[in-house]
Amino acid sequence: MSGRSRVDTTSAEDKSIGFDYQYYYFLNELLNLKNGQVVGLEVLDDVHVERPDGTNLLVQLKHTVQTNTQGLPINLTTLDGDLWKSISNWCKLIIDPADGRASVASQLSFLETTSFLLASNKAENGKNALLISIDAFKAATKTHAELVTDITSLKAKTKDLTIQGYIDDVLSLDNAVSERFFQQLSFALGKDEIIDLCKASIAEKHIHPSRIDDVFHAVDSEVRQNSYATVKAGRKITFSFDEFTHNYRRHFDKARSGTLPFRKLPPVLPDDILGQTFIKQLVDIDDVKLDDIEFHTSFTTRRLHFRDNLERLVQDGDITQSDIDDLEEEAAIIWEGRFRQAYSGEQTSGDEWASARDIVGDLRQRKLTLAEQELPLNMSNGGFYDLSDRPVIGWLSNWKDRYK
């Protein structure tokens, strides 16, 4: 047996990436909204843009996972099914009697306020006879009658009955309607790296390169959640310029504010969590039990969250090593004051573990400062855990002898 199975040809993955492509095209349109515009997802078309002058742009999105020998998306060919299906859909929309467009006059009126765009990751093809003919018509080097003749000849070149039916839908338009339709039709091909386009749109809003991913992930996450809630409530997904600005402006403002971005980076937990010095210190003073894996994991995650964020901030140029040195000096001074207070007098062996736990408990309520910005409590906890892991600080009076 050879060739692709039915399961392969209709795989969920192919459909899923098509939906994602449509969503990210929509997101990019949101990021480029102008004052007075409205963008919708699966309302008037796959995506549509309402302009303040009363005109609408209807967009159909076509995505392919097929690649050429160079590993790039395949070309949009002359008799491509996606191409003709999209054009056919629009032709049916133009003459739809259910929307009151049975007459030629109503169809022409609709076309006065409506334009059409086919966007795809399929590559532009210099040999696509239809696109060449449409371009020539729009450049006034070919008449509409010649364009129709070209389309008629293309129908004769395929035996695919479905595509022939699509072409018939185009040829059945009234001549004046057809001429206006092709004047309003355009293509955006080779739009493959759609997420990169979204990030480029964010960059154009004067967002520093080190903050682009933060804004993208924040806006992407919220738009997805809000879109899901909108559909669940039975409403259409549309955003006006004012709505998008009101709901998502804070992510752009935050990125421009100069405050440090603390990211939820996925931690890579060590294989031997119990082997960490800071965990040993906490276990030895009975702050956590030896078998309390949940707390071991939680505390380790905080330590790594602190450490990973500092490394990322240095890498992005948001802080310097001297900022880290200042933070660690501040943490050490806070610890030193609390440590000396706990062990200022003679301690009995029975009191020492309680004193050590008191030190830890107190430091867990302290917030550290990095580059003049106060850290959230979980990161501050992680900072003290990291220092006790190296170990620069400890809890028992003889911590240096025990752990260094």
Coordinates of C-alpha atoms in Angstrom, one line a residue:
M1 CA 0.0 0.0 0.0
S2 CA 1.3 3.4 -0.9
G3 CA 0.2 7.1 -0.6
R4 CA -1.3 8.9 2.3
S5 CA -4.1 7.3 4.3
R6 CA -7.5 8.9 4.8
V7 CA -6.5 9.7 8.4
D8 CA -3.4 11.4 7.1
T9 CA -5.2 13.5 4.5
T10 CA -7.8 14.8 7.0
S11 CA -5.6 15.0 10.0
A12 CA -6.6 17.2 12.9
E13 CA -3.1 18.8 12.9
D14 CA -3.7 20.2 9.3
K15 CA -7.0 21.6 10.4
S16 CA -5.7 23.0 13.7
I17 CA -2.9 24.9 12.1
G18 CA -5.4 26.3 9.6
F19 CA -7.5 27.7 12.5
D20 CA -4.4 29.0 14.2
Y21 CA -3.3 30.7 11.0
Q22 CA -6.7 32.4 10.7
Y23 CA -6.5 33.5 14.4
Y24 CA -3.0 35.0 14.1
Y25 CA -4.0 36.8 10.9
F26 CA -6.9 38.3 12.9
L27 CA -4.5 39.1 15.8
N28 CA -2.2 40.9 13.4
E29 CA -5.1 43.0 12.1
L30 CA -6.0 43.9 15.7
L31 CA -2.4 45.1 16.3
N32 CA -2.7 47.3 13.2
L33 CA -6.2 48.7 13.9
K34 CA -6.6 52.4 13.1
N35 CA -8.9 54.9 14.7
G36 CA -12.5 54.2 13.7
Q37 CA -11.9 50.7 12.4
V38 CA -13.4 47.4 13.6
V39 CA -12.0 43.9 13.1
G40 CA -14.0 40.7 13.3
L41 CA -13.2 37.0 13.3
E42 CA -15.6 34.7 11.5
V43 CA -18.4 37.3 11.4
L44 CA -18.7 38.6 7.8
D45 CA -15.9 36.3 6.6
D46 CA -12.8 34.5 8.0
V47 CA -11.6 38.0 9.0
H48 CA -13.1 41.3 8.1
V49 CA -12.2 45.0 8.6
E50 CA -14.8 47.7 8.8
R51 CA -13.4 51.1 7.9
P52 CA -14.7 54.5 9.2
D53 CA -15.8 55.5 5.7
G54 CA -18.4 52.7 5.7
T55 CA -16.5 50.2 3.5
N56 CA -15.6 46.7 4.5
L57 CA -12.7 44.4 3.6
L58 CA -13.5 40.7 3.6
V59 CA -10.6 38.3 4.0
Q60 CA -10.5 34.6 3.3
L61 CA -7.5 32.7 4.8
K62 CA -6.0 29.6 3.2
H63 CA -3.2 27.7 4.8
T64 CA -1.2 24.7 3.5
V65 CA 1.2 22.3 5.2
Q66 CA 2.4 21.1 1.8
T67 CA 5.9 22.1 0.9
N68 CA 8.1 22.1 -2.2
T69 CA 11.5 20.5 -2.6
Q70 CA 13.1 23.5 -0.7
G71 CA 10.8 22.9 2.3
L72 CA 8.8 26.1 1.6
P73 CA 5.0 26.3 1.2
I74 CA 3.8 25.3 -2.3
N75 CA 2.8 27.9 -4.9
L76 CA -0.7 29.1 -5.5
T77 CA -1.3 27.5 -8.9
T78 CA -3.7 28.6 -11.6
L79 CA -6.3 25.8 -10.9
D80 CA -5.8 25.7 -7.2
G81 CA -8.9 24.6 -5.4
D82 CA -8.5 27.1 -2.5
L83 CA -8.2 29.9 -5.0
W84 CA -11.3 29.1 -7.0
K85 CA -13.3 28.1 -3.9
S86 CA -12.7 31.5 -2.3
I87 CA -13.6 33.4 -5.5
S88 CA -16.7 31.3 -5.8
N89 CA -17.8 32.0 -2.2
W90 CA -17.5 35.7 -2.8
C91 CA -19.5 35.5 -6.1
K92 CA -22.3 33.7 -4.3
L93 CA -22.2 36.3 -1.5
I94 CA -22.4 39.1 -4.0
I95 CA -25.7 37.8 -5.5
D96 CA -27.2 36.4 -2.3
P97 CA -30.9 37.1 -2.4
A98 CA -31.2 36.3 1.3
D99 CA -29.2 39.6 1.9
G100 CA -31.4 41.5 -0.6
R101 CA -29.0 41.3 -3.5
A102 CA -31.1 39.6 -6.2
S103 CA -30.8 42.6 -8.6
V104 CA -27.8 43.8 -10.4
A105 CA -28.3 47.3 -8.9
S106 CA -28.1 45.9 -5.4
Q107 CA -25.0 43.8 -6.3
L108 CA -23.2 46.9 -7.6
S109 CA -24.2 48.8 -4.6
F110 CA -22.7 46.1 -2.4
L111 CA -19.5 46.2 -4.3
E112 CA -19.2 49.9 -3.9
T113 CA -18.6 49.3 -0.2
T114 CA -16.9 45.9 -0.2
S115 CA -13.4 44.7 -1.2
F116 CA -12.0 41.2 -1.1
L117 CA -8.6 39.8 -0.1
L118 CA -7.4 36.2 -0.4
A119 CA -4.4 35.8 2.1
S120 CA -2.4 32.6 2.2
N121 CA 0.9 31.1 3.1
K122 CA 1.0 29.6 -0.4
A123 CA 3.7 31.4 -2.4
E124 CA 3.1 33.8 -5.2
N125 CA 3.5 32.1 -8.6
G126 CA 4.7 34.0 -11.6
K127 CA 3.2 31.4 -13.8
N128 CA -0.3 31.7 -12.3
A129 CA -2.3 32.5 -15.4
L130 CA -5.4 33.8 -13.4
L131 CA -3.4 36.2 -11.3
I132 CA -1.5 37.4 -14.3
S133 CA -4.7 38.1 -16.1
I134 CA -6.3 39.9 -13.1
D135 CA -3.2 42.0 -12.6
A136 CA -3.3 43.0 -16.3
F137 CA -7.0 43.9 -16.0
K138 CA -6.4 46.1 -12.9
A139 CA -3.5 47.8 -14.7
A140 CA -5.8 48.5 -17.6
T141 CA -3.6 46.6 -20.1
K142 CA -6.3 44.0 -20.5
T143 CA -10.1 44.6 -20.9
H144 CA -12.7 42.9 -18.7
A145 CA -13.9 41.0 -21.7
E146 CA -10.4 39.6 -22.2
L147 CA -10.2 38.6 -18.6
V148 CA -13.5 36.7 -18.9
T149 CA -12.1 35.0 -22.0
D150 CA -9.0 33.9 -20.1
I151 CA -11.2 32.5 -17.3
T152 CA -13.4 30.6 -19.8
S153 CA -10.3 29.1 -21.3
L154 CA -9.0 28.0 -17.9
K155 CA -12.3 26.1 -17.3
A156 CA -11.5 24.1 -20.5
K157 CA -8.1 23.1 -19.1
T158 CA -9.4 21.2 -16.1
K159 CA -11.5 18.0 -15.8
D160 CA -12.1 18.6 -12.1
L161 CA -15.9 19.1 -11.9
T162 CA -15.7 20.9 -8.6
I163 CA -13.3 23.5 -9.9
Q164 CA -15.4 23.8 -13.1
G165 CA -18.4 24.6 -10.9
Y166 CA -16.4 27.3 -9.0
I167 CA -15.4 28.8 -12.4
D168 CA -19.1 28.7 -13.5
D169 CA -20.0 30.8 -10.4
V170 CA -17.6 33.4 -11.6
L171 CA -18.7 33.4 -15.2
S172 CA -22.4 33.6 -14.2
L173 CA -21.9 37.1 -12.7
D174 CA -23.4 40.0 -14.7
N175 CA -20.7 41.7 -16.7
A176 CA -20.8 45.0 -14.8
V177 CA -20.9 43.2 -11.5
S178 CA -18.0 40.9 -12.6
E179 CA -15.9 43.9 -13.7
R180 CA -16.4 45.7 -10.4
F181 CA -15.7 42.5 -8.4
F182 CA -12.3 42.0 -10.0
Q183 CA -11.5 45.6 -9.4
Q184 CA -12.1 45.0 -5.7
L185 CA -10.2 41.7 -5.5
S186 CA -6.6 41.4 -4.3
F187 CA -4.2 38.8 -3.0
A188 CA -1.7 38.6 -0.1
L189 CA 0.5 35.5 -0.8
G190 CA 3.5 34.1 0.9
K191 CA 2.3 35.2 4.4
D192 CA 3.8 32.1 6.1
E193 CA 5.5 33.4 9.3
I194 CA 2.3 35.0 10.6
I195 CA 3.5 35.1 14.2
D196 CA 6.6 37.0 13.1
L197 CA 4.3 39.5 11.4
C198 CA 2.4 40.0 14.7
K199 CA 5.7 40.6 16.5
A200 CA 6.8 43.1 13.8
S201 CA 3.5 44.9 14.4
I202 CA 4.2 45.1 18.1
A203 CA 7.7 46.4 17.4
E204 CA 6.3 49.2 15.3
K205 CA 4.5 50.5 18.4
H206 CA 7.9 51.5 19.8
I207 CA 8.3 48.4 21.9
H208 CA 11.9 47.5 22.8
P209 CA 13.1 44.3 21.2
S210 CA 13.6 42.7 24.6
R211 CA 9.9 43.3 25.5
I212 CA 8.3 42.2 22.2
D213 CA 7.8 38.6 23.3
D214 CA 6.3 39.7 26.6
V215 CA 3.7 41.9 24.9
F216 CA 3.0 39.2 22.3
H217 CA 2.4 36.5 24.8
A218 CA 0.3 38.7 27.1
V219 CA -2.0 40.0 24.3
D220 CA -2.2 36.7 22.6
S221 CA -3.3 34.9 25.8
E222 CA -5.9 37.5 26.7
V223 CA -7.4 37.8 23.2
R224 CA -7.8 34.0 23.0
Q225 CA -9.4 33.9 26.4
N226 CA -11.7 36.8 25.7
S227 CA -12.6 35.4 22.3
Y228 CA -13.6 32.1 23.9
A229 CA -15.7 33.8 26.5
T230 CA -17.4 35.9 23.7
V231 CA -18.3 32.9 21.6
K232 CA -19.5 31.0 24.7
A233 CA -21.8 33.9 25.5
G234 CA -23.3 33.7 22.1
R235 CA -21.7 37.0 20.8
K236 CA -19.6 37.8 17.7
I237 CA -15.9 38.3 18.0
T238 CA -15.3 41.9 17.0
F239 CA -13.0 44.6 18.3
S240 CA -13.2 48.3 17.6
F241 CA -10.0 50.4 17.9
D242 CA -11.3 51.9 21.1
E243 CA -12.1 48.5 22.6
F244 CA -8.8 47.0 21.8
T245 CA -7.0 50.1 23.1
H246 CA -9.0 50.0 26.3
N247 CA -8.5 46.3 26.9
Y248 CA -4.9 45.7 25.9
R249 CA -3.2 49.1 26.2
R250 CA -1.8 48.2 29.6
H251 CA 0.5 45.5 28.1
F252 CA 2.1 48.1 25.8
D253 CA 2.3 50.7 28.5
K254 CA 3.9 48.2 30.9
A255 CA 6.5 47.3 28.2
R256 CA 7.4 51.0 27.7
S257 CA 7.4 51.9 31.4
G258 CA 10.9 50.8 32.2
T259 CA 9.8 48.5 35.0
L260 CA 11.5 45.2 35.0
P261 CA 9.5 42.3 33.3
F262 CA 9.3 39.3 35.6
R263 CA 8.5 36.3 33.4
K264 CA 7.0 33.0 34.3
L265 CA 9.7 30.9 32.9
P266 CA 9.2 27.1 33.1
P267 CA 11.7 25.9 35.6
V268 CA 14.0 22.9 35.0
L269 CA 13.9 21.1 38.3
P270 CA 17.2 19.4 39.4
D271 CA 17.1 15.6 39.4
D272 CA 18.1 15.5 43.1
I273 CA 15.9 18.1 44.8
L274 CA 16.8 16.9 48.2
G275 CA 20.5 17.3 47.4
Q276 CA 20.1 21.1 47.2
T277 CA 21.9 22.8 50.1
F278 CA 19.0 25.2 50.8
I279 CA 16.6 22.2 51.1
K280 CA 19.0 20.5 53.5
Q281 CA 19.1 23.7 55.6
L282 CA 15.3 23.8 55.8
V283 CA 15.0 20.1 56.6
D284 CA 17.7 20.3 59.3
I285 CA 15.7 22.9 61.2
D286 CA 12.4 21.1 60.8
D287 CA 11.0 23.9 58.6
V288 CA 10.0 21.2 56.1
K289 CA 9.8 17.5 56.5
L290 CA 12.2 15.2 54.6
D291 CA 9.3 13.6 52.7
D292 CA 7.4 16.8 52.0
I293 CA 8.0 16.8 48.2
E294 CA 5.3 19.3 47.5
F295 CA 7.1 22.0 49.6
H296 CA 10.5 21.0 48.2
T297 CA 9.2 21.5 44.7
S298 CA 7.5 24.7 45.5
F299 CA 10.5 26.3 47.2
T300 CA 12.8 25.1 44.4
T301 CA 10.5 26.6 41.8
R302 CA 10.8 30.0 43.6
R303 CA 14.5 29.8 43.7
L304 CA 14.8 28.9 40.0
H305 CA 12.2 31.6 39.1
F306 CA 14.4 34.2 40.9
R307 CA 17.6 32.9 39.3
D308 CA 16.2 32.4 35.8
N309 CA 14.7 35.9 35.7
L310 CA 17.9 37.5 36.8
E311 CA 19.8 35.7 34.0
R312 CA 17.2 36.7 31.4
L313 CA 17.2 40.4 32.6
V314 CA 21.0 40.5 32.3
Q315 CA 20.9 38.9 28.9
D316 CA 18.3 41.4 27.7
G317 CA 20.4 44.3 29.1
D318 CA 17.6 45.4 31.6
I319 CA 20.0 45.0 34.5
T320 CA 23.7 44.6 35.1
Q321 CA 25.8 42.4 37.4
S322 CA 26.2 45.4 39.8
D323 CA 22.4 45.5 40.2
I324 CA 22.5 41.8 41.3
D325 CA 25.4 42.5 43.6
D326 CA 23.5 45.3 45.2
L327 CA 20.4 43.1 45.7
E328 CA 22.5 40.3 47.3
E329 CA 24.3 42.8 49.6
E330 CA 20.9 44.1 50.7
A331 CA 19.6 40.5 51.3
A332 CA 22.8 39.7 53.3
I333 CA 22.4 42.8 55.5
I334 CA 18.7 41.9 56.2
W335 CA 19.7 38.4 57.0
E336 CA 22.7 39.5 59.1
G337 CA 20.5 41.7 61.3
R338 CA 17.9 39.0 61.9
F339 CA 20.6 36.4 62.5
R340 CA 22.5 38.4 65.0
Q341 CA 19.2 39.2 66.8
A342 CA 18.4 35.5 67.1
Y343 CA 21.9 34.5 68.3
S344 CA 22.8 37.6 70.3
G345 CA 23.0 35.7 73.6
E346 CA 23.7 32.2 74.8
Q347 CA 21.3 29.7 73.2
T348 CA 20.4 26.3 74.5
S349 CA 20.4 23.5 71.9
G350 CA 16.6 23.2 72.4
D351 CA 16.1 26.8 71.4
E352 CA 18.3 27.0 68.3
W353 CA 16.0 25.2 65.9
A354 CA 13.1 27.5 66.9
S355 CA 15.4 30.5 66.5
A356 CA 16.4 29.3 63.0
R357 CA 12.8 28.8 62.0
D358 CA 12.0 32.3 63.2
I359 CA 14.8 33.7 61.0
V360 CA 13.4 31.9 57.9
G361 CA 9.8 32.9 58.8
D362 CA 10.8 36.6 59.1
L363 CA 12.8 36.7 55.8
R364 CA 9.9 35.1 54.0
Q365 CA 7.9 38.3 54.7
R366 CA 10.7 40.6 53.4
K367 CA 10.7 42.0 49.8
L368 CA 14.1 42.6 48.1
T369 CA 14.9 45.4 45.7
L370 CA 16.4 45.0 42.2
A371 CA 17.5 48.1 40.3
E372 CA 15.3 50.3 42.5
Q373 CA 12.3 48.0 41.8
E374 CA 10.7 46.0 44.6
L375 CA 10.5 42.3 43.8
P376 CA 7.2 40.3 44.4
L377 CA 7.3 38.2 47.5
N378 CA 7.7 34.9 45.7
M379 CA 10.8 36.2 43.9
S380 CA 12.2 37.6 47.2
N381 CA 11.7 34.2 48.8
G382 CA 13.5 32.7 45.9
G383 CA 16.4 35.2 46.4
F384 CA 16.9 34.1 50.0
Y385 CA 16.6 30.5 49.1
D386 CA 19.3 31.0 46.4
L387 CA 21.7 32.7 48.8
S388 CA 21.2 29.8 51.3
D389 CA 21.8 27.3 48.6
R390 CA 25.2 28.6 47.6
P391 CA 25.5 29.0 50.7
V392 CA 26.0 32.7 51.5
I393 CA 23.6 32.7 54.4
G394 CA 22.3 30.1 56.8
W395 CA 19.8 29.5 59.7
L396 CA 21.7 27.6 62.4
S397 CA 24.4 29.3 64.4
N398 CA 27.0 26.9 63.0
W399 CA 25.6 26.8 59.4
K400 CA 29.1 27.6 57.9
D401 CA 30.6 24.5 59.4
R402 CA 27.7 22.3 58.5
Y403 CA 27.1 23.3 54.8
K404 CA 30.2 25.1 53.4

